[in-house]
Amino acid sequence: MTFYSVLVFVFLVLSAAAAPINNTSNSHSRRHTPIPYRPLNPPLSTPWTEKVGTSPWPQHPRPQLYRETWKSLNGIWTYQSASGQAELNSPPAGLLAQEVLIPSCIESGLSGVMESGVMYMWFATTFDVSSNWTFGQPTILLNFEAVDYEATVFVNGNKAGFHRGGYFRFTLDITEHVKVGSQNDLRVFVFDPTDEPPTYIPHGKQTRYTSHIWYTPCSGIWQSVWLEAVPTNYISGLEVVADMNGDVAATVHTITQTPLPVEMSLVDEGDVVLGIFRATTDKKFSFHVPSAKLWSPDTPKLYKIVVNTQIDAVGSYTGFRTISSRVVKGVQRPVLNGKFVFQFGTLDQGYWPDGIYVPPTVEAMEYDLQLLKSLGMNMVRKHIKVEPHLFYHACDRLGLLVIQDMPSMHPAPSVLSTAPNADQQAEFEREVELLVTQFKGYPCIVTWVIYNEGWGQLTDPYYPEIGITARIRELDPTRLVDATTGWWDHGAGDFSDNHHYADPQCGTPWYSLNSAPYDPARIGFQGEFGGVGHRPEMENLWPIQQAIDTIPQTYELNADLAAFNYRAHVLLAQLRDQVALYGCSGAVWTQTTDVEGEVNGLLTYDRRVVRANATQWRADILALYLAAEARG
Ligand SMILES: *[C@@H]1O[C@H](CO)[C@@H](O)[C@H](O)[C@H]1NC(C)=O
Ligand SMILES: *[C@@H]1O[C@H](CO)[C@@H](O)[C@H](O)[C@H]1NC(C)=O
Ligand SMILES: *[C@@H]1O[C@H](CO)[C@@H](O)[C@H](O)[C@H]1NC(C)=O
Ligand SMILES: *[C@@H]1O[C@H](CO)[C@@H](O)[C@H](O)[C@H]1NC(C)=O
C-alpha cells in the first residue's frame, strides 16, 4: 500500500464510524470527522512546549507596518497530504483528514501531524469577515508570513494567489472572493520538495536525508496567517532609513500609486511627537531630526513612526544608525555610528525540538537572544534561515547586531557536488531580493550574507556573488555585504571571512584548507569558529538514533562542562590575541544551541542546560572588546 492509499483506507474506515456530514460537491470529498488536534510528543521538549496551546503566535506579526484592523487566522485548521500537483485542479472540499496547528511544520510534534516525507499537502480553515470588523474598509487582505515552499491559495473555491519562496511574506487582495457577513472557506495547497533530487531551492539546513549538520525539514504554513481590512488605496510598504546624522529618507508606498498627501510623525517615549513631516506618497522624501539619539547595541534607542494619508494610517518604528566600512588606524573595519565596533556573537540556527523551524512561543525565541545579550555578545549571525519579523524586532529592542544569511540552496548531501542550473540560480537571486527588500527596515541588521561555505555557489569564473553583491547594494546601499562566509572567496563584498574549527584564523597571516588568505583590503572576519562539543545527558538529547550516531562528527567533544568551558576560554583568548595583533574585526561562535546530533551549543537543544559558565564567558568576551578598543 502506498502512503496515500493507506490514508484513503483510514478515511473510509473513519467515515463508516463517524456521523455523515453533508455533501461537498467534489469527488475528493471525504465524509469523516477530522482527527482532532492534540500536540504529539516531540522527541525532545522545551520549557515552552506545554505553553503553546491552540492560539499560537497571537502577536501582530508585522511590527513595521501596523494597522488596527487585523485578525489572526492562527489556530486549528485541517490538513491532509495530497498525491501531487494534479490535485490543484480539483481541490478537496469540506474538512480535511485531520486537525493541525497553524503555524507549524507538519514534521513537528506541535503541529499534531508529525509526519515526514510529505511533499504535497492541503490546509483548510474558515473565517468570518463581519462588517463591524472591517469598519467600512472595502479591501480585505490575506497575509501569509511564510509558507515553505510553494503555496496556492483558494478562497471560497476561487484561486486567490500563488507564492514561491519558503521564508518570505506575501499578501493577497481577496476582496472579490470574500463574502462579508458569512463564513468563508480558505484552502492552501503547499508543495515543499526541500532537497529531494533534482530539486535545488533555497532551504538552508533542512534535508529529507538528515545527517549530522543537516536537520529535519519544515513543510507547510510555518508562520502566521492573518487578515487586514484596508482602504482601496492602502499603504503597501514603507521604506525608512535613519542615519547617525539625524537624517531620515523615507518612501510611503501605496498600492495604486495614486499620489496622496502623507504625514509622517516621529514619536518618542511618552508619545512625545518630535516632528511631523509632510510629503507625497510613492515619492522619496527626507527630513532632519536634530539631536536624534543613536541606536547601538549598548543603547538600542528606537523611535515610533506614524504614517497618515488621511485614508489610511499605519504605525512603524526606526532607529538612527549608520554602518560602513573604512580604515581605522591602518585596518579595514566595520564602523557603527563612526566608531569601530568589534562584533561578537553566535551562529544562530533557530531550530527547536518541538517546533523545528517554529519557535514554540515568542518568549522562547527571545530567551535565546537574551542569553546571548547576558553573556555580553553584541551580535547574532542568523544562519541560513530567515526568522519571523518579530525576531528582528526583538534584536532591535535588545540591541543585537544581526548578520543575516540568505538560506542556502543545495541538493541532498548525497549529491552535494552538483551545481544549480540557470533557472535555479535565477530563482535563488530573486529570493535574495525578497530577503533584502522585506527585511531592510530593521536597524539591527548590519550585514547581508550571500553564500555560506560554497553551498550552492557556482564557482565558474563569472562568480555570481559579484553581480549579486552589486544588486544588493543597489537595493540597500546602507549595509555591508559578506558575499562568501567561508571557503570560495573571489574578492566580492566587504569581508574577508574565514571559517575554521575549532581555533580562529581571524585576519591572521595564516590560513588552512578550504579558506582564503586574509585580504587586508576588506574586513577581516571569523564567520565561524568554536564548535566545541559536549555530549549532553540522554534527557537533553535529540533521541533519534541517526542523530546520536553522528555525535562523534561534532568538531570537538569534551568529556564534561569544565572542559567545555576551559576550551572555550582558550579559543576566546586566541581570538583576543588575533584582535590585538592582526586584522580581526569580529567573530561568530558556533553556536547558540545544539541542533539534533550537533552537540556544541551554549545551550542544549531543549534549552534546559546552559553549558556556558556565564562569569567566565562575560570576562572573555569583554576582553575581546577591550583588545579592539586598545587598537582603536
Ligand atoms: C445536511 O443537509 C441537510 C439538508 O440538506 C440538513 O438537514 C442536515 O442538517 C445537514 N447535515 C449536516 C451534518 O450538516
Ligand atoms: C450534494 O452535491 C450536489 C452536487 O454539487 C448538489 O447538487 C446537492 O444539492 C448536494 N446535496 C446536499 C444535501 O448538499
Ligand atoms: C460584530 O458582529 C457580530 C455578528 O454580526 C457580533 O457577533 C459581534 O459581537 C460584533 N462585534 C462587535 C465588536 O461589535
Ligand atoms: C565559572 O568561571 C569562573 C571564572 O573563571 C570560576 O571562578 C568558576 O569557578 C566557574 N564556575 C563553575 C561552576 O565552574
PDB file of N, CA and C in Angstrom, residues 110-171:
ATOM      1  N   LEU A 110       4.458  19.731  17.639  1.00  0.00           N
ATOM      2  CA  LEU A 110       3.452  20.758  17.913  1.00  0.00           C
ATOM      3  C   LEU A 110       2.389  20.850  16.834  1.00  0.00           C
ATOM      4  N   SER A 111       2.719  20.433  15.605  1.00  0.00           N
ATOM      5  CA  SER A 111       1.732  20.517  14.513  1.00  0.00           C
ATOM      6  C   SER A 111       0.554  19.592  14.783  1.00  0.00           C
ATOM      7  N   GLY A 112       0.808  18.524  15.545  1.00  0.00           N
ATOM      8  CA  GLY A 112      -0.210  17.495  15.713  1.00  0.00           C
ATOM      9  C   GLY A 112      -0.196  16.470  14.594  1.00  0.00           C
ATOM     10  N   VAL A 113       0.671  16.668  13.624  1.00  0.00           N
ATOM     11  CA  VAL A 113       0.761  15.754  12.476  1.00  0.00           C
ATOM     12  C   VAL A 113       2.006  14.880  12.602  1.00  0.00           C
ATOM     13  N   MET A 114       3.158  15.526  12.772  1.00  0.00           N
ATOM     14  CA  MET A 114       4.452  14.858  12.948  1.00  0.00           C
ATOM     15  C   MET A 114       4.659  13.773  11.881  1.00  0.00           C
ATOM     16  N   GLU A 115       4.580  14.221  10.646  1.00  0.00           N
ATOM     17  CA  GLU A 115       4.668  13.308   9.519  1.00  0.00           C
ATOM     18  C   GLU A 115       5.872  13.757   8.704  1.00  0.00           C
ATOM     19  N   SER A 116       6.654  12.830   8.183  1.00  0.00           N
ATOM     20  CA  SER A 116       7.758  13.267   7.331  1.00  0.00           C
ATOM     21  C   SER A 116       7.637  12.621   5.958  1.00  0.00           C
ATOM     22  N   GLY A 117       8.326  13.199   5.002  1.00  0.00           N
ATOM     23  CA  GLY A 117       8.322  12.653   3.655  1.00  0.00           C
ATOM     24  C   GLY A 117       7.176  13.137   2.785  1.00  0.00           C
ATOM     25  N   VAL A 118       6.322  14.025   3.312  1.00  0.00           N
ATOM     26  CA  VAL A 118       5.191  14.523   2.521  1.00  0.00           C
ATOM     27  C   VAL A 118       5.639  15.753   1.731  1.00  0.00           C
ATOM     28  N   MET A 119       5.372  15.773   0.438  1.00  0.00           N
ATOM     29  CA  MET A 119       5.784  16.901  -0.399  1.00  0.00           C
ATOM     30  C   MET A 119       4.607  17.781  -0.807  1.00  0.00           C
ATOM     31  N   TYR A 120       3.413  17.166  -0.919  1.00  0.00           N
ATOM     32  CA  TYR A 120       2.228  17.899  -1.362  1.00  0.00           C
ATOM     33  C   TYR A 120       1.211  17.834  -0.242  1.00  0.00           C
ATOM     34  N   MET A 121       0.571  18.943   0.037  1.00  0.00           N
ATOM     35  CA  MET A 121      -0.369  18.927   1.161  1.00  0.00           C
ATOM     36  C   MET A 121      -1.418  20.015   1.017  1.00  0.00           C
ATOM     37  N   TRP A 122      -2.547  19.777   1.677  1.00  0.00           N
ATOM     38  CA  TRP A 122      -3.646  20.736   1.738  1.00  0.00           C
ATOM     39  C   TRP A 122      -3.833  21.194   3.179  1.00  0.00           C
ATOM     40  N   PHE A 123      -4.160  22.472   3.308  1.00  0.00           N
ATOM     41  CA  PHE A 123      -4.551  23.025   4.604  1.00  0.00           C
ATOM     42  C   PHE A 123      -5.861  23.775   4.384  1.00  0.00           C
ATOM     43  N   ALA A 124      -6.772  23.702   5.345  1.00  0.00           N
ATOM     44  CA  ALA A 124      -8.053  24.402   5.174  1.00  0.00           C
ATOM     45  C   ALA A 124      -8.531  24.983   6.488  1.00  0.00           C
ATOM     46  N   THR A 125      -9.227  26.114   6.361  1.00  0.00           N
ATOM     47  CA  THR A 125      -9.891  26.708   7.516  1.00  0.00           C
ATOM     48  C   THR A 125     -11.058  27.535   7.013  1.00  0.00           C
ATOM     49  N   THR A 126     -11.806  28.098   7.932  1.00  0.00           N
ATOM     50  CA  THR A 126     -12.856  29.047   7.553  1.00  0.00           C
ATOM     51  C   THR A 126     -12.637  30.316   8.353  1.00  0.00           C
ATOM     52  N   PHE A 127     -13.165  31.405   7.834  1.00  0.00           N
ATOM     53  CA  PHE A 127     -13.059  32.663   8.579  1.00  0.00           C
ATOM     54  C   PHE A 127     -14.270  33.537   8.273  1.00  0.00           C
ATOM     55  N   ASP A 128     -14.586  34.400   9.231  1.00  0.00           N
ATOM     56  CA  ASP A 128     -15.693  35.356   9.063  1.00  0.00           C
ATOM     57  C   ASP A 128     -15.116  36.732   8.827  1.00  0.00           C
ATOM     58  N   VAL A 129     -15.776  37.466   7.984  1.00  0.00           N
ATOM     59  CA  VAL A 129     -15.457  38.885   7.843  1.00  0.00           C
ATOM     60  C   VAL A 129     -16.760  39.617   8.117  1.00  0.00           C
ATOM     61  N   SER A 130     -16.889  40.147   9.335  1.00  0.00           N
ATOM     62  CA  SER A 130     -18.141  40.839   9.649  1.00  0.00           C
ATOM     63  C   SER A 130     -17.968  42.320   9.349  1.00  0.00           C
ATOM     64  N   SER A 131     -19.069  42.975   9.005  1.00  0.00           N
ATOM     65  CA  SER A 131     -18.962  44.380   8.596  1.00  0.00           C
ATOM     66  C   SER A 131     -18.529  45.247   9.772  1.00  0.00           C
ATOM     67  N   ASN A 132     -18.816  44.806  10.993  1.00  0.00           N
ATOM     68  CA  ASN A 132     -18.365  45.637  12.121  1.00  0.00           C
ATOM     69  C   ASN A 132     -16.864  45.497  12.354  1.00  0.00           C
ATOM     70  N   TRP A 133     -16.242  44.448  11.836  1.00  0.00           N
ATOM     71  CA  TRP A 133     -14.789  44.339  11.941  1.00  0.00           C
ATOM     72  C   TRP A 133     -14.089  45.180  10.872  1.00  0.00           C
ATOM     73  N   THR A 134     -14.644  45.228   9.685  1.00  0.00           N
ATOM     74  CA  THR A 134     -13.962  45.954   8.602  1.00  0.00           C
ATOM     75  C   THR A 134     -14.037  47.462   8.790  1.00  0.00           C
ATOM     76  N   PHE A 135     -14.920  47.954   9.675  1.00  0.00           N
ATOM     77  CA  PHE A 135     -15.085  49.391   9.879  1.00  0.00           C
ATOM     78  C   PHE A 135     -15.283  50.110   8.540  1.00  0.00           C
ATOM     79  N   GLY A 136     -15.988  49.459   7.652  1.00  0.00           N
ATOM     80  CA  GLY A 136     -16.294  50.084   6.370  1.00  0.00           C
ATOM     81  C   GLY A 136     -15.152  50.068   5.369  1.00  0.00           C
ATOM     82  N   GLN A 137     -14.025  49.473   5.741  1.00  0.00           N
ATOM     83  CA  GLN A 137     -12.911  49.425   4.786  1.00  0.00           C
ATOM     84  C   GLN A 137     -13.248  48.402   3.696  1.00  0.00           C
ATOM     85  N   PRO A 138     -13.052  48.775   2.445  1.00  0.00           N
ATOM     86  CA  PRO A 138     -13.549  47.923   1.361  1.00  0.00           C
ATOM     87  C   PRO A 138     -12.644  46.757   0.976  1.00  0.00           C
ATOM     88  N   THR A 139     -11.358  46.845   1.280  1.00  0.00           N
ATOM     89  CA  THR A 139     -10.423  45.861   0.733  1.00  0.00           C
ATOM     90  C   THR A 139      -9.972  44.903   1.830  1.00  0.00           C
ATOM     91  N   ILE A 140     -10.031  43.603   1.524  1.00  0.00           N
ATOM     92  CA  ILE A 140      -9.620  42.589   2.504  1.00  0.00           C
ATOM     93  C   ILE A 140      -8.317  41.958   2.024  1.00  0.00           C
ATOM     94  N   LEU A 141      -7.313  42.035   2.888  1.00  0.00           N
ATOM     95  CA  LEU A 141      -6.006  41.452   2.558  1.00  0.00           C
ATOM     96  C   LEU A 141      -5.790  40.195   3.395  1.00  0.00           C
ATOM     97  N   LEU A 142      -5.247  39.192   2.746  1.00  0.00           N
ATOM     98  CA  LEU A 142      -4.885  37.950   3.431  1.00  0.00           C
ATOM     99  C   LEU A 142      -3.358  37.873   3.409  1.00  0.00           C
ATOM    100  N   ASN A 143      -2.758  37.858   4.602  1.00  0.00           N
ATOM    101  CA  ASN A 143      -1.297  37.871   4.719  1.00  0.00           C
ATOM    102  C   ASN A 143      -0.774  36.523   5.193  1.00  0.00           C
ATOM    103  N   PHE A 144       0.229  36.031   4.508  1.00  0.00           N
ATOM    104  CA  PHE A 144       0.962  34.845   4.947  1.00  0.00           C
ATOM    105  C   PHE A 144       2.375  35.305   5.263  1.00  0.00           C
ATOM    106  N   GLU A 145       2.840  35.047   6.485  1.00  0.00           N
ATOM    107  CA  GLU A 145       4.201  35.478   6.833  1.00  0.00           C
ATOM    108  C   GLU A 145       5.251  34.554   6.229  1.00  0.00           C
ATOM    109  N   ALA A 146       4.961  33.274   6.079  1.00  0.00           N
ATOM    110  CA  ALA A 146       5.880  32.360   5.384  1.00  0.00           C
ATOM    111  C   ALA A 146       5.244  30.983   5.234  1.00  0.00           C
ATOM    112  N   VAL A 147       5.340  30.462   4.007  1.00  0.00           N
ATOM    113  CA  VAL A 147       4.897  29.103   3.704  1.00  0.00           C
ATOM    114  C   VAL A 147       6.038  28.433   2.944  1.00  0.00           C
ATOM    115  N   ASP A 148       6.474  27.305   3.407  1.00  0.00           N
ATOM    116  CA  ASP A 148       7.579  26.597   2.779  1.00  0.00           C
ATOM    117  C   ASP A 148       7.012  25.412   1.971  1.00  0.00           C
ATOM    118  N   TYR A 149       7.143  25.412   0.572  1.00  0.00           N
ATOM    119  CA  TYR A 149       7.947  26.274  -0.240  1.00  0.00           C
ATOM    120  C   TYR A 149       7.105  27.031  -1.266  1.00  0.00           C
ATOM    121  N   GLU A 150       6.047  26.332  -1.784  1.00  0.00           N
ATOM    122  CA  GLU A 150       5.129  26.985  -2.717  1.00  0.00           C
ATOM    123  C   GLU A 150       3.731  26.892  -2.146  1.00  0.00           C
ATOM    124  N   ALA A 151       2.985  27.974  -2.289  1.00  0.00           N
ATOM    125  CA  ALA A 151       1.610  27.996  -1.772  1.00  0.00           C
ATOM    126  C   ALA A 151       0.669  28.439  -2.874  1.00  0.00           C
ATOM    127  N   THR A 152      -0.419  27.685  -3.063  1.00  0.00           N
ATOM    128  CA  THR A 152      -1.500  28.115  -3.946  1.00  0.00           C
ATOM    129  C   THR A 152      -2.724  28.274  -3.060  1.00  0.00           C
ATOM    130  N   VAL A 153      -3.323  29.458  -3.105  1.00  0.00           N
ATOM    131  CA  VAL A 153      -4.346  29.818  -2.120  1.00  0.00           C
ATOM    132  C   VAL A 153      -5.712  29.913  -2.800  1.00  0.00           C
ATOM    133  N   PHE A 154      -6.703  29.274  -2.191  1.00  0.00           N
ATOM    134  CA  PHE A 154      -8.084  29.326  -2.690  1.00  0.00           C
ATOM    135  C   PHE A 154      -8.979  29.940  -1.624  1.00  0.00           C
ATOM    136  N   VAL A 155      -9.815  30.900  -2.045  1.00  0.00           N
ATOM    137  CA  VAL A 155     -10.809  31.469  -1.139  1.00  0.00           C
ATOM    138  C   VAL A 155     -12.179  31.211  -1.748  1.00  0.00           C
ATOM    139  N   ASN A 156     -13.023  30.526  -1.000  1.00  0.00           N
ATOM    140  CA  ASN A 156     -14.360  30.145  -1.474  1.00  0.00           C
ATOM    141  C   ASN A 156     -14.289  29.477  -2.846  1.00  0.00           C
ATOM    142  N   GLY A 157     -13.290  28.631  -3.007  1.00  0.00           N
ATOM    143  CA  GLY A 157     -13.163  27.855  -4.239  1.00  0.00           C
ATOM    144  C   GLY A 157     -12.464  28.581  -5.378  1.00  0.00           C
ATOM    145  N   ASN A 158     -12.176  29.858  -5.204  1.00  0.00           N
ATOM    146  CA  ASN A 158     -11.503  30.609  -6.272  1.00  0.00           C
ATOM    147  C   ASN A 158     -10.022  30.730  -5.981  1.00  0.00           C
ATOM    148  N   LYS A 159      -9.233  30.556  -7.009  1.00  0.00           N
ATOM    149  CA  LYS A 159      -7.796  30.717  -6.814  1.00  0.00           C
ATOM    150  C   LYS A 159      -7.499  32.185  -6.518  1.00  0.00           C
ATOM    151  N   ALA A 160      -6.890  32.424  -5.387  1.00  0.00           N
ATOM    152  CA  ALA A 160      -6.639  33.805  -4.963  1.00  0.00           C
ATOM    153  C   ALA A 160      -5.178  34.200  -5.110  1.00  0.00           C
ATOM    154  N   GLY A 161      -4.286  33.228  -5.318  1.00  0.00           N
ATOM    155  CA  GLY A 161      -2.894  33.611  -5.498  1.00  0.00           C
ATOM    156  C   GLY A 161      -1.939  32.441  -5.350  1.00  0.00           C
ATOM    157  N   PHE A 162      -0.685  32.724  -5.714  1.00  0.00           N
ATOM    158  CA  PHE A 162       0.383  31.728  -5.660  1.00  0.00           C
ATOM    159  C   PHE A 162       1.635  32.433  -5.165  1.00  0.00           C
ATOM    160  N   HIS A 163       2.424  31.726  -4.364  1.00  0.00           N
ATOM    161  CA  HIS A 163       3.705  32.298  -3.923  1.00  0.00           C
ATOM    162  C   HIS A 163       4.763  31.217  -3.831  1.00  0.00           C
ATOM    163  N   ARG A 164       5.978  31.580  -4.229  1.00  0.00           N
ATOM    164  CA  ARG A 164       7.112  30.666  -4.136  1.00  0.00           C
ATOM    165  C   ARG A 164       8.176  31.321  -3.263  1.00  0.00           C
ATOM    166  N   GLY A 165       8.797  30.516  -2.396  1.00  0.00           N
ATOM    167  CA  GLY A 165       9.866  31.037  -1.531  1.00  0.00           C
ATOM    168  C   GLY A 165       9.480  30.817  -0.083  1.00  0.00           C
ATOM    169  N   GLY A 166      10.200  29.942   0.609  1.00  0.00           N
ATOM    170  CA  GLY A 166       9.776  29.439   1.906  1.00  0.00           C
ATOM    171  C   GLY A 166       9.952  30.372   3.080  1.00  0.00           C
ATOM    172  N   TYR A 167      10.591  31.535   2.879  1.00  0.00           N
ATOM    173  CA  TYR A 167      10.949  32.383   4.020  1.00  0.00           C
ATOM    174  C   TYR A 167      10.309  33.768   3.957  1.00  0.00           C
ATOM    175  N   PHE A 168       9.401  33.973   2.995  1.00  0.00           N
ATOM    176  CA  PHE A 168       9.007  35.348   2.736  1.00  0.00           C
ATOM    177  C   PHE A 168       7.506  35.547   2.840  1.00  0.00           C
ATOM    178  N   ARG A 169       7.159  36.800   3.141  1.00  0.00           N
ATOM    179  CA  ARG A 169       5.769  37.196   3.326  1.00  0.00           C
ATOM    180  C   ARG A 169       5.113  37.415   1.975  1.00  0.00           C
ATOM    181  N   PHE A 170       3.815  37.120   1.896  1.00  0.00           N
ATOM    182  CA  PHE A 170       3.055  37.567   0.732  1.00  0.00           C
ATOM    183  C   PHE A 170       1.653  37.968   1.164  1.00  0.00           C
ATOM    184  N   THR A 171       1.113  38.908   0.406  1.00  0.00           N
ATOM    185  CA  THR A 171      -0.185  39.493   0.720  1.00  0.00           C
ATOM    186  C   THR A 171      -1.072  39.337  -0.496  1.00  0.00           C
TER     187      THR A 171
END
